[in-house]
Amino acid sequence: MTDEINHDRRRFFGTAALTLAAAGLAGSAGALASTAKAATLPTPGANTTFAALKQIKAGVLDIGYAEAGPADGPPVILLHGWPYDIYAFVEVAPLLASAGYRVIVPYLRGYGTTRFLSAETMRNGQQSVVAQDIVALMDVLGIPKAILAGFDWGARCACIIAALWPERAKALVSVSGYLVSNIKTGKVPLPPSAEHDWWYQFYFATERGAAGYDKYRHDFAKLIWQTASPKWNFDDTTFDRSAAAFDNPDHVAIVIHNYRWRGGLAAGDPQYNELENRLAAGPIIGVPTITLEGDANGAPHLNPKAYRNKFSGKYEHRTIAGGIGHNLPQEAPQAFAQAVIDVDSY
């Protein structure tokens, strides 16, 4: 069943429509809309940079972030994944700013200009820690509640905040759905073809892999971009703009710990055990949510039906057509921005 979304709130500055292909899934009140209307937007590639980046001390980090839109606008926090960076949202941010939102785009720990305040702090990549970084950022920026939107690591981070601290999440946009990790489940063997898709996690489990990622981090990232988005014809300039973020001195340590921790091969910080135990139970997310998937995502991902029951609030799933891969906000910025605007009206 498909309907048409025609929300009145915070529209883009025109009325010309661009139809987005999406697949609707049944919610508690029946199937929600699966076709959205967006105004005429700038051609992808028109925006290639952010205004001057800002730095702010939050928690254990000095976080680098971009900001756009009015300071008193409804806040939206856009969260990137691996191996990507804030430039995944270089087109999304001005679209949302034009719609009146205050847009915050932080570098996660281990990326870009984000730095640890102390050399003694564990270079920890476990899931709850990354989410707490963003809560700390919200605290120092005076943001009690925000729309959270992301992909890959960023989607996991957004899901965790929405699950553990729902009072901080007005709504959620998550590429590839419910991404909260469960170490016990992650130890269950998969069929060989599925294990093949996770080859880099096996590589990262070895010291050779850690050294190889350190030595070839740009080449490695480009390979992931190509396999995860097989129909995205990005150029060297686009890639190099993001690859600079991987030169962060803590990048390799954070990435390697993240994947080893998720595989049960590295210990986390005991002070976060209580949070991780809550996440291991697979908490339900009750805030309004739109999940997104590209029709050409080459990275491992679940069928949307597998995570539908993890969302108990107003919910919609959209599959974005047109050869869209894993880096959905950069490959389909209009669709991503529209999802943020639409979920805000739920």
Coordinates of C-alpha atoms in Angstrom, one line a residue:
M1 CA 0.0 0.0 0.0
T2 CA 1.4 3.4 -0.9
D3 CA 0.2 6.9 0.0
E4 CA 1.7 10.3 -0.6
I5 CA 3.3 12.5 2.0
N6 CA 2.4 16.1 1.7
H7 CA 3.5 17.7 5.0
D8 CA 3.0 21.4 5.5
R9 CA 5.9 22.0 7.9
R10 CA 9.3 23.3 6.9
R11 CA 9.1 22.8 3.2
F12 CA 12.0 23.5 0.9
F13 CA 11.9 26.9 -0.8
G14 CA 10.1 25.8 -4.0
T15 CA 7.1 23.6 -4.9
A16 CA 8.4 21.6 -7.9
A17 CA 8.3 17.9 -7.1
L18 CA 10.9 15.2 -7.3
T19 CA 9.4 11.7 -6.7
L20 CA 11.5 9.5 -4.5
A21 CA 11.1 5.7 -4.9
A22 CA 10.5 4.0 -1.6
A23 CA 9.0 0.9 -0.3
G24 CA 6.5 1.3 2.6
L25 CA 6.3 -1.3 5.4
A26 CA 3.3 -1.8 7.6
G27 CA 3.4 -0.1 10.9
S28 CA 1.1 -0.3 13.9
A29 CA -1.5 1.9 12.2
G30 CA -1.0 0.3 8.8
A31 CA 1.3 1.1 6.0
L32 CA 2.8 4.6 6.1
A33 CA 3.6 6.7 3.1
S34 CA 6.3 5.5 0.7
T35 CA 6.5 8.3 -1.8
A36 CA 7.8 11.8 -0.8
K37 CA 7.7 15.1 -2.5
A38 CA 10.8 17.4 -2.5
A39 CA 11.3 20.8 -4.1
T40 CA 13.7 21.6 -6.8
L41 CA 17.1 21.4 -5.1
P42 CA 20.7 22.2 -6.1
T43 CA 22.3 19.8 -8.4
P44 CA 24.5 17.3 -6.4
G45 CA 28.1 18.6 -6.5
A46 CA 27.1 22.3 -6.3
N47 CA 28.3 22.4 -2.7
T48 CA 31.8 21.1 -2.0
T49 CA 32.7 22.7 1.3
F50 CA 31.4 23.8 4.6
A51 CA 31.9 27.2 6.3
A52 CA 34.9 27.3 8.7
L53 CA 34.9 24.4 11.0
K54 CA 34.4 24.9 14.7
Q55 CA 36.0 23.1 17.7
I56 CA 34.4 22.6 21.1
K57 CA 35.5 20.5 24.2
A58 CA 32.9 17.9 25.0
G59 CA 33.4 15.0 27.3
V60 CA 36.8 13.5 26.6
L61 CA 37.1 15.1 23.2
D62 CA 37.8 18.4 21.4
I63 CA 35.2 17.9 18.7
G64 CA 35.5 19.4 15.2
Y65 CA 32.2 20.1 13.6
A66 CA 30.5 22.0 10.8
E67 CA 27.4 24.1 11.5
A68 CA 24.8 25.6 9.1
G69 CA 21.4 27.3 9.4
P70 CA 19.9 29.6 11.9
A71 CA 21.1 29.3 15.5
D72 CA 17.6 29.2 16.8
G73 CA 16.4 26.7 14.3
P74 CA 15.3 23.2 15.3
P75 CA 18.5 21.2 15.7
V76 CA 19.5 18.3 13.4
I77 CA 22.7 16.3 14.1
L78 CA 24.1 14.5 11.0
L79 CA 26.4 11.5 11.8
H80 CA 28.9 9.9 9.4
G81 CA 30.2 6.4 9.2
W82 CA 33.4 4.5 8.3
P83 CA 35.3 5.1 6.1
Y84 CA 33.6 8.4 5.4
D85 CA 33.4 11.8 7.1
I86 CA 31.4 15.0 7.4
Y87 CA 31.5 15.6 3.6
A88 CA 28.9 12.9 3.2
F89 CA 26.5 15.7 4.3
V90 CA 28.0 18.5 2.3
E91 CA 24.8 18.7 0.1
V92 CA 22.4 17.7 2.9
A93 CA 23.4 20.4 5.3
P94 CA 22.6 23.4 3.1
L95 CA 19.3 21.9 2.1
L96 CA 18.2 21.5 5.8
A97 CA 19.6 25.0 6.6
S98 CA 17.5 26.5 3.9
A99 CA 14.5 24.8 5.4
G100 CA 15.2 26.5 8.7
Y101 CA 17.1 23.9 10.7
R102 CA 20.2 24.3 12.8
V103 CA 22.5 21.7 11.4
I104 CA 25.4 20.2 13.3
V105 CA 27.8 17.8 11.5
P106 CA 30.5 16.5 13.9
Y107 CA 33.6 14.5 13.1
L108 CA 33.4 11.3 15.2
R109 CA 36.3 10.3 17.4
G110 CA 39.3 9.4 15.3
Y111 CA 38.2 11.5 12.3
G112 CA 39.1 14.9 11.0
T113 CA 39.9 17.6 13.5
T114 CA 38.4 15.8 16.5
R115 CA 41.0 15.1 19.1
F116 CA 41.3 13.5 22.6
L117 CA 41.9 15.9 25.4
S118 CA 44.2 13.5 27.2
A119 CA 46.9 11.1 25.9
E120 CA 45.8 8.8 28.7
T121 CA 42.2 8.2 27.5
M122 CA 41.6 4.8 26.0
R123 CA 41.3 4.9 22.2
N124 CA 38.0 3.2 22.5
G125 CA 35.7 2.5 19.5
Q126 CA 32.9 0.6 21.2
Q127 CA 29.4 1.6 20.3
S128 CA 28.1 3.2 23.5
V129 CA 31.2 5.4 23.8
V130 CA 30.7 7.0 20.4
A131 CA 27.1 7.7 21.2
Q132 CA 28.1 9.3 24.5
D133 CA 30.4 11.6 22.6
I134 CA 27.4 13.0 20.7
V135 CA 25.3 13.3 23.9
A136 CA 28.2 15.3 25.4
L137 CA 28.4 17.5 22.3
M138 CA 24.6 18.2 22.6
D139 CA 25.2 19.1 26.3
V140 CA 27.9 21.7 25.6
L141 CA 26.0 23.1 22.6
G142 CA 22.9 23.6 24.7
I143 CA 20.8 21.2 22.6
P144 CA 18.4 19.2 24.9
K145 CA 16.8 17.3 22.0
A146 CA 17.6 16.9 18.3
I147 CA 16.6 15.0 15.2
L148 CA 19.4 12.4 14.7
A149 CA 20.2 11.2 11.2
G150 CA 23.1 9.1 10.0
F151 CA 24.5 6.1 8.2
D152 CA 26.9 3.3 9.0
W153 CA 28.6 4.1 12.3
G154 CA 26.6 7.3 12.4
A155 CA 23.3 5.4 12.1
R156 CA 24.4 3.1 14.9
C157 CA 25.2 6.1 17.1
A158 CA 21.8 7.7 16.3
C159 CA 20.0 4.5 17.1
I160 CA 21.7 4.1 20.4
I161 CA 20.9 7.6 21.5
A162 CA 17.3 7.1 20.5
A163 CA 17.2 3.8 22.4
L164 CA 19.0 4.7 25.6
W165 CA 18.2 8.4 25.9
P166 CA 14.9 8.9 24.0
E167 CA 14.4 12.3 25.7
R168 CA 17.4 13.5 23.6
A169 CA 16.0 12.3 20.2
K170 CA 13.1 14.2 18.7
A171 CA 13.1 11.8 15.7
L172 CA 15.5 9.4 13.9
V173 CA 16.6 8.9 10.3
S174 CA 18.7 5.7 10.0
V175 CA 20.2 4.3 6.8
S176 CA 20.0 0.5 6.9
G177 CA 17.7 0.5 9.9
Y178 CA 18.4 -0.8 13.4
L179 CA 22.2 -1.1 13.7
V180 CA 22.8 -1.7 17.5
S181 CA 25.5 -4.3 17.8
N182 CA 25.2 -7.5 19.9
I183 CA 28.6 -9.2 20.5
K184 CA 27.0 -12.5 21.3
T185 CA 25.0 -12.6 18.1
G186 CA 28.0 -11.4 16.2
K187 CA 29.9 -14.5 17.1
V188 CA 27.4 -16.8 15.4
P189 CA 28.9 -18.1 12.1
L190 CA 27.2 -16.9 8.9
P191 CA 27.1 -18.8 5.5
P192 CA 30.4 -18.4 3.6
S193 CA 29.0 -15.9 1.1
A194 CA 27.9 -13.6 4.0
E195 CA 31.2 -14.0 5.8
H196 CA 33.0 -13.0 2.6
D197 CA 31.2 -9.7 2.7
W198 CA 32.9 -9.0 6.1
W199 CA 36.4 -9.8 4.8
Y200 CA 37.8 -6.5 6.3
Q201 CA 36.8 -7.5 9.8
F202 CA 38.8 -10.6 9.5
Y203 CA 41.7 -8.5 8.2
F204 CA 41.4 -6.1 11.1
A205 CA 41.5 -8.9 13.6
T206 CA 45.2 -9.5 12.8
E207 CA 48.2 -7.3 13.5
R208 CA 49.1 -7.4 9.8
G209 CA 45.7 -6.0 9.1
A210 CA 46.1 -3.2 11.6
A211 CA 49.5 -2.3 10.1
G212 CA 48.1 -2.6 6.6
Y213 CA 45.2 -0.3 7.3
D214 CA 47.6 2.2 8.8
K215 CA 49.9 2.1 5.8
Y216 CA 47.2 2.0 3.1
R217 CA 44.3 3.8 4.8
H218 CA 43.5 5.9 1.8
D219 CA 43.6 3.0 -0.7
F220 CA 41.7 0.9 1.7
A221 CA 38.9 3.5 2.1
K222 CA 38.7 3.9 -1.6
L223 CA 38.2 0.2 -2.1
I224 CA 35.4 0.2 0.5
W225 CA 33.7 3.2 -1.2
Q226 CA 33.8 1.3 -4.6
T227 CA 32.5 -2.0 -3.3
A228 CA 29.9 -0.4 -0.9
S229 CA 28.6 1.9 -3.7
P230 CA 29.3 0.1 -6.9
K231 CA 27.2 2.5 -9.1
W232 CA 28.5 5.7 -7.5
N233 CA 30.9 7.4 -9.9
F234 CA 32.7 9.6 -7.4
D235 CA 35.9 11.4 -8.6
D236 CA 39.3 11.7 -7.0
T237 CA 38.5 15.2 -5.7
T238 CA 35.4 14.0 -3.9
F239 CA 37.3 11.1 -2.3
D240 CA 40.4 13.1 -1.4
R241 CA 38.3 15.7 0.4
S242 CA 37.0 13.0 2.8
A243 CA 40.2 10.9 2.9
A244 CA 42.0 13.8 4.7
A245 CA 39.8 13.0 7.7
F246 CA 41.6 9.6 8.0
D247 CA 44.9 11.2 8.7
N248 CA 43.7 11.8 12.3
P249 CA 46.4 10.4 14.7
D250 CA 43.8 8.3 16.5
H251 CA 42.0 7.0 13.4
V252 CA 43.6 3.6 13.0
A253 CA 43.4 2.8 16.7
I254 CA 39.7 3.7 16.9
V255 CA 38.8 1.8 13.7
I256 CA 40.7 -1.3 14.7
H257 CA 39.3 -1.3 18.3
N258 CA 35.7 -0.8 16.9
Y259 CA 35.8 -3.9 14.7
R260 CA 37.7 -6.0 17.2
W261 CA 35.4 -5.1 20.0
R262 CA 32.3 -5.9 17.8
G263 CA 33.9 -9.3 17.1
G264 CA 34.5 -10.0 20.8
L265 CA 38.3 -9.9 20.2
A266 CA 39.0 -6.7 22.2
A267 CA 37.8 -5.6 25.6
G268 CA 35.8 -2.5 26.1
D269 CA 36.1 0.0 28.9
P270 CA 34.4 -1.5 32.0
Q271 CA 32.8 1.8 32.9
Y272 CA 30.4 1.3 29.9
N273 CA 29.4 -2.2 30.8
E274 CA 26.0 -1.2 32.0
L275 CA 25.2 0.6 28.8
E276 CA 26.4 -2.2 26.7
N277 CA 24.3 -4.7 28.7
R278 CA 21.3 -2.6 27.9
L279 CA 22.1 -2.5 24.3
A280 CA 22.7 -6.2 24.1
A281 CA 19.1 -6.7 25.0
G282 CA 18.1 -5.0 21.7
P283 CA 16.1 -2.1 23.1
I284 CA 13.1 -0.9 21.2
I285 CA 13.2 2.6 19.7
G286 CA 10.0 4.5 20.3
V287 CA 10.8 7.9 18.7
P288 CA 9.4 8.7 15.2
T289 CA 11.7 7.0 12.6
I290 CA 12.3 6.8 8.9
T291 CA 14.8 4.1 7.8
L292 CA 16.4 4.4 4.4
E293 CA 18.2 2.0 2.1
G294 CA 19.8 2.5 -1.3
D295 CA 18.8 0.1 -4.1
A296 CA 22.5 -0.6 -4.9
N297 CA 24.0 -0.9 -1.4
G298 CA 27.0 -3.1 -1.8
A299 CA 27.7 -3.3 1.9
P300 CA 26.2 -6.0 4.1
H301 CA 22.7 -5.0 5.2
L302 CA 19.5 -6.6 6.4
N303 CA 16.2 -6.8 4.7
P304 CA 14.0 -4.0 6.2
K305 CA 11.5 -6.6 7.4
A306 CA 14.2 -8.0 9.8
Y307 CA 14.3 -4.8 11.9
R308 CA 10.7 -3.5 11.5
N309 CA 9.7 -4.6 15.0
K310 CA 12.5 -2.7 16.6
F311 CA 10.6 0.6 16.0
S312 CA 7.5 1.1 18.0
G313 CA 6.7 4.7 17.2
K314 CA 5.6 6.3 13.9
Y315 CA 7.6 4.6 11.3
E316 CA 8.3 4.4 7.6
H317 CA 10.9 2.7 5.4
R318 CA 12.1 4.1 2.1
T319 CA 14.2 2.3 -0.5
I320 CA 15.8 5.0 -2.7
A321 CA 16.1 4.0 -6.3
G322 CA 18.6 5.1 -8.9
G323 CA 21.8 3.0 -8.2
I324 CA 22.2 4.5 -4.7
G325 CA 24.8 2.8 -2.6
H326 CA 25.9 2.7 1.1
N327 CA 26.8 6.4 1.4
L328 CA 23.2 7.4 0.9
P329 CA 23.3 11.0 2.1
Q330 CA 26.1 11.9 -0.4
E331 CA 24.7 9.9 -3.2
A332 CA 21.1 11.0 -2.7
P333 CA 21.2 14.2 -0.7
Q334 CA 17.6 15.3 -1.6
A335 CA 16.1 12.0 -0.4
F336 CA 18.1 12.1 2.8
A337 CA 17.2 15.7 3.6
Q338 CA 13.5 15.1 2.7
A339 CA 13.5 12.2 5.2
V340 CA 14.7 14.5 7.9
I341 CA 12.0 17.1 7.1
D342 CA 9.3 14.4 6.9
V343 CA 10.1 12.6 10.1
D344 CA 10.0 16.0 11.9
S345 CA 6.3 16.3 11.1
Y346 CA 5.4 12.9 12.5

